[in-house]
Each structure stands twice: as C-alpha cells, then as structure tokens.
Coordinates of C-alpha atoms and ligand atoms in Angstrom, one line a residue:
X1 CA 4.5 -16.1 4.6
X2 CA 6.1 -13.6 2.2
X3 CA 4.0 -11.1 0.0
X4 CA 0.4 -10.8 1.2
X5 CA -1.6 -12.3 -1.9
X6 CA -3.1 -8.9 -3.2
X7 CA 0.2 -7.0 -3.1
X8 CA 0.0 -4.2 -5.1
X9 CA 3.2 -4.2 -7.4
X10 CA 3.9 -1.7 -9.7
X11 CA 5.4 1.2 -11.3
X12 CA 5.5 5.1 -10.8
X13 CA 6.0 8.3 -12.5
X14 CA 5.0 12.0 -12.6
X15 CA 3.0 14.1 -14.8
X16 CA 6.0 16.8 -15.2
X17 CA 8.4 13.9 -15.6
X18 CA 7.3 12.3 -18.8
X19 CA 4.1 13.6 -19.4
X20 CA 5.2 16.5 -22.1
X21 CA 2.1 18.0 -24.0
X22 CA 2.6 21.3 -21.8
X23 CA 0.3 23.3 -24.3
X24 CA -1.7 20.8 -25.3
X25 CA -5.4 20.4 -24.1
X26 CA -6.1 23.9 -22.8
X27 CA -3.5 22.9 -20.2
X28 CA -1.5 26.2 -18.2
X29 CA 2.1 26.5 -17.3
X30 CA 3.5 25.3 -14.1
X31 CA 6.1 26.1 -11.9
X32 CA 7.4 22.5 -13.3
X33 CA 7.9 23.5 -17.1
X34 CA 10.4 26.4 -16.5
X35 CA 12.6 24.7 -14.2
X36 CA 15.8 24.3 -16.6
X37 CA 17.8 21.5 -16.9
X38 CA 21.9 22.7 -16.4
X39 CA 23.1 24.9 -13.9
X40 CA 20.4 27.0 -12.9
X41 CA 17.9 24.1 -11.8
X42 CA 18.7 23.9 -8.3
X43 CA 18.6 27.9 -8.2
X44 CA 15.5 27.7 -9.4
X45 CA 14.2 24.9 -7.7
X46 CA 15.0 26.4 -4.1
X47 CA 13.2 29.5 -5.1
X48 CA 16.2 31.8 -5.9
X49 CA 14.5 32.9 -9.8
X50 CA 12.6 35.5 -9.5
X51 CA 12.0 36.0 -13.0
X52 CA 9.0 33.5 -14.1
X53 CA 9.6 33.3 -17.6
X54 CA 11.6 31.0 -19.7
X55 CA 13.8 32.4 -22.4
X56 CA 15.8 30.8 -25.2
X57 CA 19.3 30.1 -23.6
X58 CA 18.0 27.2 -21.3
X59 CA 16.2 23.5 -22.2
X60 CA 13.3 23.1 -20.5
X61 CA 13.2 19.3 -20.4
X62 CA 9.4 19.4 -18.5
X63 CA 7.8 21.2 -21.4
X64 CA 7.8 17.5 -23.7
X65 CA 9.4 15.1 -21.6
X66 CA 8.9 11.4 -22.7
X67 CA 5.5 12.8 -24.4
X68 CA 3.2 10.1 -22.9
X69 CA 0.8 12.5 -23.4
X70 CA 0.5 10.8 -26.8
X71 CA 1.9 7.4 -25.6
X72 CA 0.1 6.4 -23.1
X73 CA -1.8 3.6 -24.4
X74 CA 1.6 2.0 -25.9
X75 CA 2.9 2.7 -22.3
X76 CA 0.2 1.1 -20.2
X77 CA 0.0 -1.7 -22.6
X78 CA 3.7 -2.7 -21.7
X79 CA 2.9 -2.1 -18.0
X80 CA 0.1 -4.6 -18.7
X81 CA 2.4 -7.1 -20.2
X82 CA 4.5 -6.8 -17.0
X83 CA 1.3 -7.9 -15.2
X84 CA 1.4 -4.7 -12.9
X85 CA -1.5 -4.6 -10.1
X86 CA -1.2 -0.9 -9.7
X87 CA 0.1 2.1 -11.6
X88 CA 1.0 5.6 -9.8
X89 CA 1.1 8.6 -12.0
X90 CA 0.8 12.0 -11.1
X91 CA -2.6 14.8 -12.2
X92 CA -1.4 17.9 -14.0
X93 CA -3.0 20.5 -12.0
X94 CA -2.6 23.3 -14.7
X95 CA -4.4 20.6 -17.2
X96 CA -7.6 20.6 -14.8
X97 CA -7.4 24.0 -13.5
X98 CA -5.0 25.6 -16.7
X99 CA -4.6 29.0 -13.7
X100 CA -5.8 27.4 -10.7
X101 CA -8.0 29.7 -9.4
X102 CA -11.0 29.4 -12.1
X103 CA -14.6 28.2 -10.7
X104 CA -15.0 25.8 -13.6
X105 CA -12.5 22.6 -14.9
X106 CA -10.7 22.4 -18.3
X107 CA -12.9 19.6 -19.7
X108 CA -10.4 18.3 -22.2
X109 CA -8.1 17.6 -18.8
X110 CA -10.8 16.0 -17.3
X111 CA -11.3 13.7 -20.3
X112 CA -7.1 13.1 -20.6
X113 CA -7.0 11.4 -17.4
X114 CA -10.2 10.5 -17.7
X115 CA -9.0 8.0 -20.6
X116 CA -5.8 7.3 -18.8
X117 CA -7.8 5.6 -16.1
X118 CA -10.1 3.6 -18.6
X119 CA -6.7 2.4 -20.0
X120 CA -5.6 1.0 -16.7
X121 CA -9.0 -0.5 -15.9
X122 CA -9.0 -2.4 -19.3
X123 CA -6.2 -4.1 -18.0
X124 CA -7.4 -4.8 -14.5
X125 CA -4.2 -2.1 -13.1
X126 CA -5.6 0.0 -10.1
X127 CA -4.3 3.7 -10.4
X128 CA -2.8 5.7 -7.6
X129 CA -2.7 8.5 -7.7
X130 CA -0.9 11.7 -6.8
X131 CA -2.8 14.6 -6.8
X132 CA 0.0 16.9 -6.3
X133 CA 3.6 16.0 -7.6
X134 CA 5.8 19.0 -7.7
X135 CA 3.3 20.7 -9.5
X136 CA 1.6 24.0 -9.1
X137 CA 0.4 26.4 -12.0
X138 CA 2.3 29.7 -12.8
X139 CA -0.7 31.7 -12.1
X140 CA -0.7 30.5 -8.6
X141 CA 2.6 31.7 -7.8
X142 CA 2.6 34.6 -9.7
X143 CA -0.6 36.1 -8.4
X144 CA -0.7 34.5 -4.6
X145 CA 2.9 33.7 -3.8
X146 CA 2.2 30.1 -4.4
X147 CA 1.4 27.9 -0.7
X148 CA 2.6 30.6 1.6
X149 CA -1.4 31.7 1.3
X150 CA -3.7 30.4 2.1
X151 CA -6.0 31.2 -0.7
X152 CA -4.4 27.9 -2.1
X153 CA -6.5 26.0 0.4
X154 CA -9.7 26.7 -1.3
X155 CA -8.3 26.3 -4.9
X156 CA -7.2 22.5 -3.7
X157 CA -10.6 21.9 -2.5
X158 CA -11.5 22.6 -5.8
X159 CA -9.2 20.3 -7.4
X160 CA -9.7 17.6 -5.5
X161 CA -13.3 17.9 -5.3
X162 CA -13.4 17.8 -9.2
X163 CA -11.0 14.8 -9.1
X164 CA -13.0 12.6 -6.6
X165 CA -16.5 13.4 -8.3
X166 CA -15.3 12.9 -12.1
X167 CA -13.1 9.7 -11.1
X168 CA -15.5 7.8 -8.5
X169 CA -15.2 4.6 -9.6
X170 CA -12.2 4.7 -11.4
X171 CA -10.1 5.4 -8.6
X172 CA -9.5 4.3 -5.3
X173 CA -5.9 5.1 -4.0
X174 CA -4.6 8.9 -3.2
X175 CA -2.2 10.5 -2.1
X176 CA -2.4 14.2 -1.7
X177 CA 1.2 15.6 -2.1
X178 CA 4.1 14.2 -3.5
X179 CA 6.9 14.2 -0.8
X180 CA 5.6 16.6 1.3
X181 CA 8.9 17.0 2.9
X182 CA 10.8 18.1 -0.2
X183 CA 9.4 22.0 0.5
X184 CA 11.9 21.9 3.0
X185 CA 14.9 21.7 0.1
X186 CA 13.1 22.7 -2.9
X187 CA 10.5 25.0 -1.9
X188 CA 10.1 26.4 -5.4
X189 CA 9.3 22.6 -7.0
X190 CA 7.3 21.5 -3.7
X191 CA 5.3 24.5 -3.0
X192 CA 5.7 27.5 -5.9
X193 CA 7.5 29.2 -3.2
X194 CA 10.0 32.7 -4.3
X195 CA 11.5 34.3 -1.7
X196 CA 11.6 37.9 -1.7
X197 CA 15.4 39.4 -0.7
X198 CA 15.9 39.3 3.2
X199 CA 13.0 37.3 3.5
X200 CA 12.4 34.6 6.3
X201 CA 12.5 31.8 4.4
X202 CA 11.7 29.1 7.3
X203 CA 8.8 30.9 8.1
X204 CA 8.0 31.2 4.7
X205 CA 8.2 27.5 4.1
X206 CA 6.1 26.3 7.8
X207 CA 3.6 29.0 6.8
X208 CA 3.6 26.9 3.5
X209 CA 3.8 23.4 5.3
X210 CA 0.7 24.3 7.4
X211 CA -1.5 25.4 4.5
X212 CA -0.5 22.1 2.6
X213 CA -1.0 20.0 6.3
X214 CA -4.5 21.4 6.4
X215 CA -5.0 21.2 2.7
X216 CA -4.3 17.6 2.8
X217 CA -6.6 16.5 5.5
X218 CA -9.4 18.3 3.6
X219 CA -8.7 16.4 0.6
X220 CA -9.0 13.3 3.0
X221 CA -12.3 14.2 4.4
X222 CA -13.7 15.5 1.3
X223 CA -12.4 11.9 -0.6
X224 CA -13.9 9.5 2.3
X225 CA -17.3 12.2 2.0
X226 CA -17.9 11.5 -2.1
X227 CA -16.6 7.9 -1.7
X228 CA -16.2 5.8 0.9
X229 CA -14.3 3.0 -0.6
X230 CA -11.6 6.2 -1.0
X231 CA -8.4 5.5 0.2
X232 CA -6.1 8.5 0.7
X233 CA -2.3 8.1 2.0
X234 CA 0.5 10.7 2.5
X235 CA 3.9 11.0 1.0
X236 CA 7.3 11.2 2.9
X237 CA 11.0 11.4 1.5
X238 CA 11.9 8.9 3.6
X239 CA 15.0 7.3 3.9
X240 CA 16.9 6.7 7.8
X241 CA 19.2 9.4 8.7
X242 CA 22.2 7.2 10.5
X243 CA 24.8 8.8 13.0
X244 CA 28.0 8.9 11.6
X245 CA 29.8 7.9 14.7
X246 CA 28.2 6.5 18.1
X247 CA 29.5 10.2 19.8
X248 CA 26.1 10.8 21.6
X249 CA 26.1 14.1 20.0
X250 CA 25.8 12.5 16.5
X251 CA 23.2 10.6 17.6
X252 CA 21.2 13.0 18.8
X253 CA 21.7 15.0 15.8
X254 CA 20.1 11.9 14.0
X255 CA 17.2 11.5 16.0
X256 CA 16.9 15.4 15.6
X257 CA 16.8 15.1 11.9
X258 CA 14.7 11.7 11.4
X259 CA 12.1 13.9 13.6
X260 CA 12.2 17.0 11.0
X261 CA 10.2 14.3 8.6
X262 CA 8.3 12.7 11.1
X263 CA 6.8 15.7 11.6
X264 CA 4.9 16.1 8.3
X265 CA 3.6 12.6 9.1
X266 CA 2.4 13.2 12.7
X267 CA 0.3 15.5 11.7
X268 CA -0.8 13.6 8.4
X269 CA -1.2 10.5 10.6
X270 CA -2.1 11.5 14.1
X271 CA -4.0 14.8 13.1
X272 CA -2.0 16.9 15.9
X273 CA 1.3 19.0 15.8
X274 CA 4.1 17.4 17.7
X275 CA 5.2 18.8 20.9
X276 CA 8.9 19.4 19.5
X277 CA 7.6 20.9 16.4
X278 CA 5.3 23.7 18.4
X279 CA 8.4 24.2 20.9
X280 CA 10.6 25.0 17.5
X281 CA 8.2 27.6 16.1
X282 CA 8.0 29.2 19.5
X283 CA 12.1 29.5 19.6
X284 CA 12.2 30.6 15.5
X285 CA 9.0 33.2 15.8
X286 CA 7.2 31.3 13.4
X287 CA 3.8 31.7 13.4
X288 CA 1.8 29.9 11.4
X289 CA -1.7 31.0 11.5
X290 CA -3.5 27.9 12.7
X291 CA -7.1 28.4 13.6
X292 CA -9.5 26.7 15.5
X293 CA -11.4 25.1 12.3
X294 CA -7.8 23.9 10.9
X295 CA -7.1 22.3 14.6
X296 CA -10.4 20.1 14.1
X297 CA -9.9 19.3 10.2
X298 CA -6.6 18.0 10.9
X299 CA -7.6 15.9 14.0
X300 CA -10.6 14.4 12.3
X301 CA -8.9 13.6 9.0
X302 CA -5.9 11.7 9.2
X303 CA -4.8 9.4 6.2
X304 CA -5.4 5.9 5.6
X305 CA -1.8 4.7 4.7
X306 CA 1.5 6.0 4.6
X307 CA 3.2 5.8 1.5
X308 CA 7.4 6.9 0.9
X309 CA 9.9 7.2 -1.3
X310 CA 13.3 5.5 -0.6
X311 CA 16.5 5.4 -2.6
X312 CA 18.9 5.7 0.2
X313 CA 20.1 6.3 4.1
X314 CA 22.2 9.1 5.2
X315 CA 24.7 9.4 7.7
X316 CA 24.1 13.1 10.1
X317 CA 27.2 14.7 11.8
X318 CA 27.7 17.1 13.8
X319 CA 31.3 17.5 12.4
X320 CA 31.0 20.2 9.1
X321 CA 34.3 18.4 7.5
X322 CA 32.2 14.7 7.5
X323 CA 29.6 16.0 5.3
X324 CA 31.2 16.7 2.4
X325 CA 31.1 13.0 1.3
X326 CA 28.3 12.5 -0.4
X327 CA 24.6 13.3 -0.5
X328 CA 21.3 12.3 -2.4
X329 CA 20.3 15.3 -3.8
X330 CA 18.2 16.9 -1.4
X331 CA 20.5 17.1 2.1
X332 CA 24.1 16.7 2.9
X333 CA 25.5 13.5 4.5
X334 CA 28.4 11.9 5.6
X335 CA 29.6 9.4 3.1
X336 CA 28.7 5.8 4.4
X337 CA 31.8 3.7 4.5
X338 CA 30.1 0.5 4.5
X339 CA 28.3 1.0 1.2
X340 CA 28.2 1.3 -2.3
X341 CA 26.9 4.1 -4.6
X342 CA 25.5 4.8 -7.3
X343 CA 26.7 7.0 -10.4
X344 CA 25.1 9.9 -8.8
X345 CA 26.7 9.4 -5.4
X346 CA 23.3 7.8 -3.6
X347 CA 24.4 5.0 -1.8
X348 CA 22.7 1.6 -1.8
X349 CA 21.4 0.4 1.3
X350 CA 18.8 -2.4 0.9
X351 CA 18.4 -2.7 5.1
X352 CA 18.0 0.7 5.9
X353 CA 14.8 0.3 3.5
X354 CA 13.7 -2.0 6.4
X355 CA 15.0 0.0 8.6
X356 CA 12.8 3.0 7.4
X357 CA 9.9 0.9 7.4
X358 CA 10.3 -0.8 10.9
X359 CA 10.4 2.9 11.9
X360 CA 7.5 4.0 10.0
X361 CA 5.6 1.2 10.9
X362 CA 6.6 1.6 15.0
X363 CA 5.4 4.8 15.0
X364 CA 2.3 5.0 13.2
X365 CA 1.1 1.5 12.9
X366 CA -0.7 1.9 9.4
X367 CA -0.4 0.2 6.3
X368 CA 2.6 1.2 4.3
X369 CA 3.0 1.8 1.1
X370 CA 6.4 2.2 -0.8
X371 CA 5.8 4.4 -4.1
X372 CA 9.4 5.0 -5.2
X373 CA 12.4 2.8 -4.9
X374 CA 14.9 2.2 -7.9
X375 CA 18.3 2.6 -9.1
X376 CA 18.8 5.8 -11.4
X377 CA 21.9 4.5 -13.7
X378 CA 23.4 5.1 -17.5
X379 CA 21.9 2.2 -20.2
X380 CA 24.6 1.2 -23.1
X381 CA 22.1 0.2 -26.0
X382 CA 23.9 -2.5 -27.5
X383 CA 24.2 -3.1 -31.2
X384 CA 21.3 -5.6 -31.0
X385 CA 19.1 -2.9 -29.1
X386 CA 19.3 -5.0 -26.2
X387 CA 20.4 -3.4 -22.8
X388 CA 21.3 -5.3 -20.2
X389 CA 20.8 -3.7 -17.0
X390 CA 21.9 -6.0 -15.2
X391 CA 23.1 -3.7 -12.1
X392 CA 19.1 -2.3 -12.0
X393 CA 18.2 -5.8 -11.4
X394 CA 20.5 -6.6 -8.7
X395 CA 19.4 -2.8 -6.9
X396 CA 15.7 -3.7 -7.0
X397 CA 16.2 -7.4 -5.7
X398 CA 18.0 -7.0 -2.8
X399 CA 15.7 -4.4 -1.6
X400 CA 12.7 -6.8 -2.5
X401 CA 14.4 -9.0 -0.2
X402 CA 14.5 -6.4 2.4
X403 CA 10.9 -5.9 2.2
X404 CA 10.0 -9.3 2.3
X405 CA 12.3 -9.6 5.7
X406 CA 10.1 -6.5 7.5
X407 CA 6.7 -8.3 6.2
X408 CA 8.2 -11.8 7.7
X409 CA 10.2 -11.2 10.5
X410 CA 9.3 -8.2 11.6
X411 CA 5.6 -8.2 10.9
X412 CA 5.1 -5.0 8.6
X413 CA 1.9 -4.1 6.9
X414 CA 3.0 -3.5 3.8
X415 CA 0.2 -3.2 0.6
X416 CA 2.7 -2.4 -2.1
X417 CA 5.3 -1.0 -3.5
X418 CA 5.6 1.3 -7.2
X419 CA 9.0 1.2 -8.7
X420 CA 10.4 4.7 -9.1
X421 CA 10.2 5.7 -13.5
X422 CA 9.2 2.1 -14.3
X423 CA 9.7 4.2 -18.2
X424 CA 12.8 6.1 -18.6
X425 CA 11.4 10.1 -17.9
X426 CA 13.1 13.1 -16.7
X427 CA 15.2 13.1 -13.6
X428 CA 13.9 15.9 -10.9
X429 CA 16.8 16.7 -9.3
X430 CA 19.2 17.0 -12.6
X431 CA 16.7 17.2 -15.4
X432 CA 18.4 14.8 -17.1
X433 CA 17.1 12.1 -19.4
X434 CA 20.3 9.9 -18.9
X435 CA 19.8 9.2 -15.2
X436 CA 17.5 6.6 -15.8
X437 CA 14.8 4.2 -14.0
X438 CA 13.3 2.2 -16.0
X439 CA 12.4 -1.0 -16.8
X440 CA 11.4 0.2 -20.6
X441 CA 13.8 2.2 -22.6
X442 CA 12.9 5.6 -24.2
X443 CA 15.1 7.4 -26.8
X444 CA 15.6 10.1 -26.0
X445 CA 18.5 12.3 -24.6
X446 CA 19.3 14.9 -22.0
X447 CA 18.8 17.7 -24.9
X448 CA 15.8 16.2 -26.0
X449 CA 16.8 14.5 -28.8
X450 CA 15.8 11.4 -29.9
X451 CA 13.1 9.2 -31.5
X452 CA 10.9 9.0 -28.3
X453 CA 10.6 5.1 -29.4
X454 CA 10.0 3.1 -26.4
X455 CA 12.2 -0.5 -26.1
X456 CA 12.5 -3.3 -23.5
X457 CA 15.3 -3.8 -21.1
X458 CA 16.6 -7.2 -19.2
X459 CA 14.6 -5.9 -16.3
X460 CA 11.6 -5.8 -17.6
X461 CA 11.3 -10.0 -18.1
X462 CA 12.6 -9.9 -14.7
X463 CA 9.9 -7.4 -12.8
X464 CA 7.9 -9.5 -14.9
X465 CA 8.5 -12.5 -13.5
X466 CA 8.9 -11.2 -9.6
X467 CA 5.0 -10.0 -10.3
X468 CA 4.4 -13.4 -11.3
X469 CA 5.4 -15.0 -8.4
X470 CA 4.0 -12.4 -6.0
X471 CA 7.8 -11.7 -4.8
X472 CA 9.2 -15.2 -4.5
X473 CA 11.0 -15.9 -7.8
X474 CA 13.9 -12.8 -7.8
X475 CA 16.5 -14.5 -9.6
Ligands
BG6_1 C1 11.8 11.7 -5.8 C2 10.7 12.3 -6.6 O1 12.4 12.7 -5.2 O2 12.8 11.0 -6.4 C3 10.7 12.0 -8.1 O3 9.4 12.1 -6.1 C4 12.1 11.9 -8.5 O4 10.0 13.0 -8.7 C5 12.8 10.7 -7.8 O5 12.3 11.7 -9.9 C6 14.2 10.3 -8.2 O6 15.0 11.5 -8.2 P1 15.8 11.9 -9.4 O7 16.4 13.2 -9.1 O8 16.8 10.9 -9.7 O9 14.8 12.0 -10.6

C-alpha cells in the first residue's frame, strides 16, 4: 500500500520562468521574453499586442529570470540533496532553433541542456521534460502567424527530432506541450497566436489546436521510432470544474466545461476527435483542415501517460452574477463556499485533486502523472534568514494525502508527481517574482532586483523527508 516504490517525486519549472540568459548562447527571442510584467500582460498574453517589440517603459521579467542559466549546477545540487527521483524543466526552443525555421541546430543550445542532463544523471535525477512550455520563437509568429499554420508542423519535427537523437540516453520522459489547454485563454503564451482586428479568434485558436494535436502525435511516433524506451505523455490544465448548485442546468454546464479539456486529451490519448467536439466545429464553421495522413498519425500515436497540472477546482454557473467570486487565473468561477484560498484567490481543494485524477484515470486508464501542484504564497525572510513557510507545507501535505487516498482506495496508477517552482521563478500569469513556489528561496524581487542568492526554506527539510519515506512520513 501507499506510494508504488519507484515513485517519481520531484520538482518542476520552465525555461522562460527562471531560466534568464535570453541572449546568451546564440539563443532567439520568444514570444515568452516580451510578455511584460504589470498591466499589459494579460493583453498580451491573449494575443491583443500587435506590436512585437519590447520598449523601455515595461519589465520584462522572462528576459533574466532567476538566471539558472548560470546556476544550474548550484540548483540541481540542492534538488539532489532533497533526494529528488525526477526533475521537470522545460527546452528553450529559440536556444535550439534561435528562429525556428533554420535546417541546422544552435550547437551551443544543444550542449546547455546537453550539460543540464549530465548534471541530473550525476545525481541519479531522471529528467522530464517539456519540449514546449509556453514557448515559441519571435520569428515564428512574426513570419507564419505562429500555430495557426501549419508550417509549424514541420519546424516541431525538427525540434524534436534534434532533441530525441542528441538526448537518447539521457532522457526518457516527454511531454510535448505544456498545458495544451491554456491556448484556449492565452493563445498568445500557448501558441504565438495575434489576432488580426475582426478576426475569428475560435477558429483561429482550433485551427491552432489541430496543428499542435497532430504535432504532438508526431513527436510521439518520431520519439518511440529513435528510442524505444521513450516515454512521451501529454499535458492538461486540469483541475474539476464543480456545479455551483445541483440546478440540472449547472450541472450540465459542468459536464460541458470538464469536456472542453477532455477534449485535448481524447485526442492525445485515444488518437480520434470526440463526437461532441466534431458536432461543435460543424455548429461554429470551424474548419480545421484535417487530412487523411493527420487522421492516421493521430490514431497510431497516442501518448504513453497523462500528466496535469492542478492547483485548484472551480465552481461553473450558469448564473453571470455567481462568477464574479473568484477565479484561478485562467477562467472565471463561482467562489467555493466550502473552501479556503489562497493570496491570489485560488482556492484549496486537496479532494478535488483526487477527484481530477479518479476522472482522468476513469476515462483514459493510463498512468498519471501530476507535474504541477503547489501553493503560490508571499515568504517573510526573517532576521535569521530563515523562512518558515509553514502554510506551503500544510498545502502540499494534504494534497499528498489525497494522492495517496486515489493510489489506495481508489486504485490509481499514479508514477509521480513534480511540485510546481520547486525554486522560487517567475509567476506566468502575474510575472511576478513574489508569488512564490518554492521550496528554495531566491532573492530576487518583482522588479528584478536582488542578489539572485539562492537560500533554504522549512519546506525544503520537509519535501526532504516525505522523499525519504516514499510519501509516508508528512508530518
Ligand atoms: C501553470 C503553468 O499554469 O501554472 C506554469 O504551467 C505556471 O507555467 C503555474 O507558473 C502557476 O501559475 P502562476 O501564474 O502562479 O505562475
């Protein structure tokens, strides 16, 4: 009972979240590093900016993040001393493929992750990793449109068929794109889309959807093709979508929005487009371009796992007036009565992580995998440099618990699970530094200031320990 015995626990962050270094290396700008922190994110991040350039009003907290492009040993050595099995972090497209669309890889990217996984090996830590995590280069978008073509098919190819040669051997667990869903809300972050005035932007975004769908399975085929041992998963938002009241209206409105993310993962998972999800193109006039080839690469290439990010439920109404609660970033919800939240207004809700996985798990019966979970919160440094996040600790453990109840009682396949910024790095949705994840400390602020020095939390003795005991000592 409890954890199975080669559990993979861990941590997880993204290349434009602490990586930094964004001209260092030969490496090309990405949508990522002129996405502002203040009030113009989110209008950039939905694909509002049409003007690709940074200029010298905003901060642009991508561009050096938490640096680990420098610190990465010093960071993987404190991962080590937490004992972590497995370590998720993200590739820098525009550091393997500085435009994206050039025949031959950026060497000195190559060798920068290259190192990276050497690092992790040397301690026995098994990367995962994301081959697309809100990232797209500049060039992409500004001479294709980003995913809405299809051109970006064939540059992925070429990505990943770089990545899986170069990295045989060093690594063994994918996943193709980072919350696939998130295009949906972000299109500009998930898929380098801008939307021209008067546009369609649904169609826009399917269109996109399809391209990444299909570019996903050929990353699977071409992954299991150079390795076999590869083992390539996808990535869902996840997090159940509650009705607010029993009226059968709200619940259907539930089920109707729990489907809009199933969707990515039938496909991903069963290798087909759902029946509802053909039925809504037909009543929007969306046409996707699917061909026959695109038909039989997604049929034949579904994932090995399903991974997910959690931090939260919702609550779906049908009622305008309930949703002005609350809200985790990405959709409007009803505010939960029954829970807690957190600074930000994301409410804390251990069981509906096992509710999202008995749901996962019911439907697609393959091993899951969470990749994000965690609490982002304030840290007081005290005068003794400790900091005693004590409420981060308290977050984590109770969902633990929660996973160990689906594994038990409910007989979920679960493989692992990668806290969410296991270091301090750049929030996605605010850009902020002080929303913050981690187990170790970095100094540094939401204006970038700041020594960069890395410190040790309570939680870090404590993930510690819980990797220890493989999940049974949470106190
Ligand atoms: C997920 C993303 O949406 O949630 C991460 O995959 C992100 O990139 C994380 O950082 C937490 O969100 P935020 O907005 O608190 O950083």
């Amino acid at each position: 009972m409890g954890f199975p015995k080669d559990f993979l626990w861990g941590g997880a962050t993204a290349a434009n979240q602490c990586e930094g270094g964004y001209q260092e290396g030969g490496r090309g700008l990405a949508n990522v590093d002129i996405i502002p922190h203040g009030k113009d994110r989110f209008f950039a991040m939905s694909g509002h900016m049409t003007n690709l350039e940074t200029d010298n009003e905003h901060f642009y907290p991508a561009m050096e993040a938490i640096d680990m492009y420098h610190h990465y040993k010093e960071d993987i050595a404190l991962f080590a001393e937490m004992g972590f099995k497995t370590y998720r972090l993200s590739i820098a497209w525009s550091r393997i493929f500085p435009k994206g669309d050039e025949t031959e890889p950026n060497e000195e990217g190559l060798k920068f992750y290259e190192d990276m996984f050497k690092e992790c090996q040397k301690y026995g830590i098994e990367p995962l990793v994301t081959i697309t995590h809100f990232d797209c280069p500049i060039h992409l978008i500004k001479t294709y449109g980003g995913w809405k073509n299809r051109k970006l098919i064939k540059f992925y190819k070429r990505l990943v068929t770089v990545l899986f040669t170069r990295y045989k051997g060093l690594v063994k667990y994918w996943l193709t794109f980072n919350e696939i869903n998130v295009i949906l809300h972000l299109p500009f972050m998930g898929a380098g889309l801008v939307f021209e005035e008067g546009e369609d932007e649904t169609a826009a975004k399917y269109l996109s959807i399809h391209h990444e769908l299909v570019a996903s399975a050929w990353a699977t085929k071409i992954a299991h093709e150079i390795d076999p041992e590869n083992k390539v998963g996808c990535m869902l938002a996840a997090g159940y979508k509650y009705p607010f009241t029993c009226k059968p209206e709200d619940v259907f409105a539930s089920y109707e929005a729990n489907r809009e993310n199933y969707f990515f993962i039938d496909v991903q998972s069963k290798g087909e487009y759902p029946r509802f999800a053909l039925k809504f193109f037909e009543r929007e006039n969306i046409d996707i371009h699917m061909t026959e080839e695109d038909k039989i690469i997604l049929k034949e290439n579904t994932v090995d796992f399903i991974s997910f990010s959690y931090y939260s439920t919702s609550c779906v109404s049908t009622d305008p007036k309930d949703l002005s609660g609350t809200g985790n970033a990405l959709m409007a919800s009803a505010k939960n009565p029954y829970l807690k939240a957190s600074e930000w207004g994301w409410q804390i809700d251990p069981l509906g992580l096992r509710m999202t996985l008995n749901t996962l798990y019911d439907r697609y019966q393959k091993p899951l995998f969470i990749v994000e979970n965690g609490l982002g919160a304030k840290d007081v440094v005290e005068a003794d440099g400790s900091i005693n996040d004590d409420y981060r600790i308290d977050y984590l453990r109770e969902h633990i618990k929660a996973m160990k109840e689906a594994i038990d009682l409910d007989g979920v396949e679960l493989i692992g699970y990668t806290t969410w910024g296991c270091i301090d790095l750049v929030s996605a949705s605010t850009g902020e530094m002080s929303k913050r994840y981690g187990f170790i400390y970095v100094d540094r602020d939401d204006a970038g200031n700041g020594t960069g020095a890395r410190s040790k939390k309570k939680s870090f003795d404590w993930y510690k320990q819980v990797i220890a005991s493989n999940g049974e000592n949470l106190d």
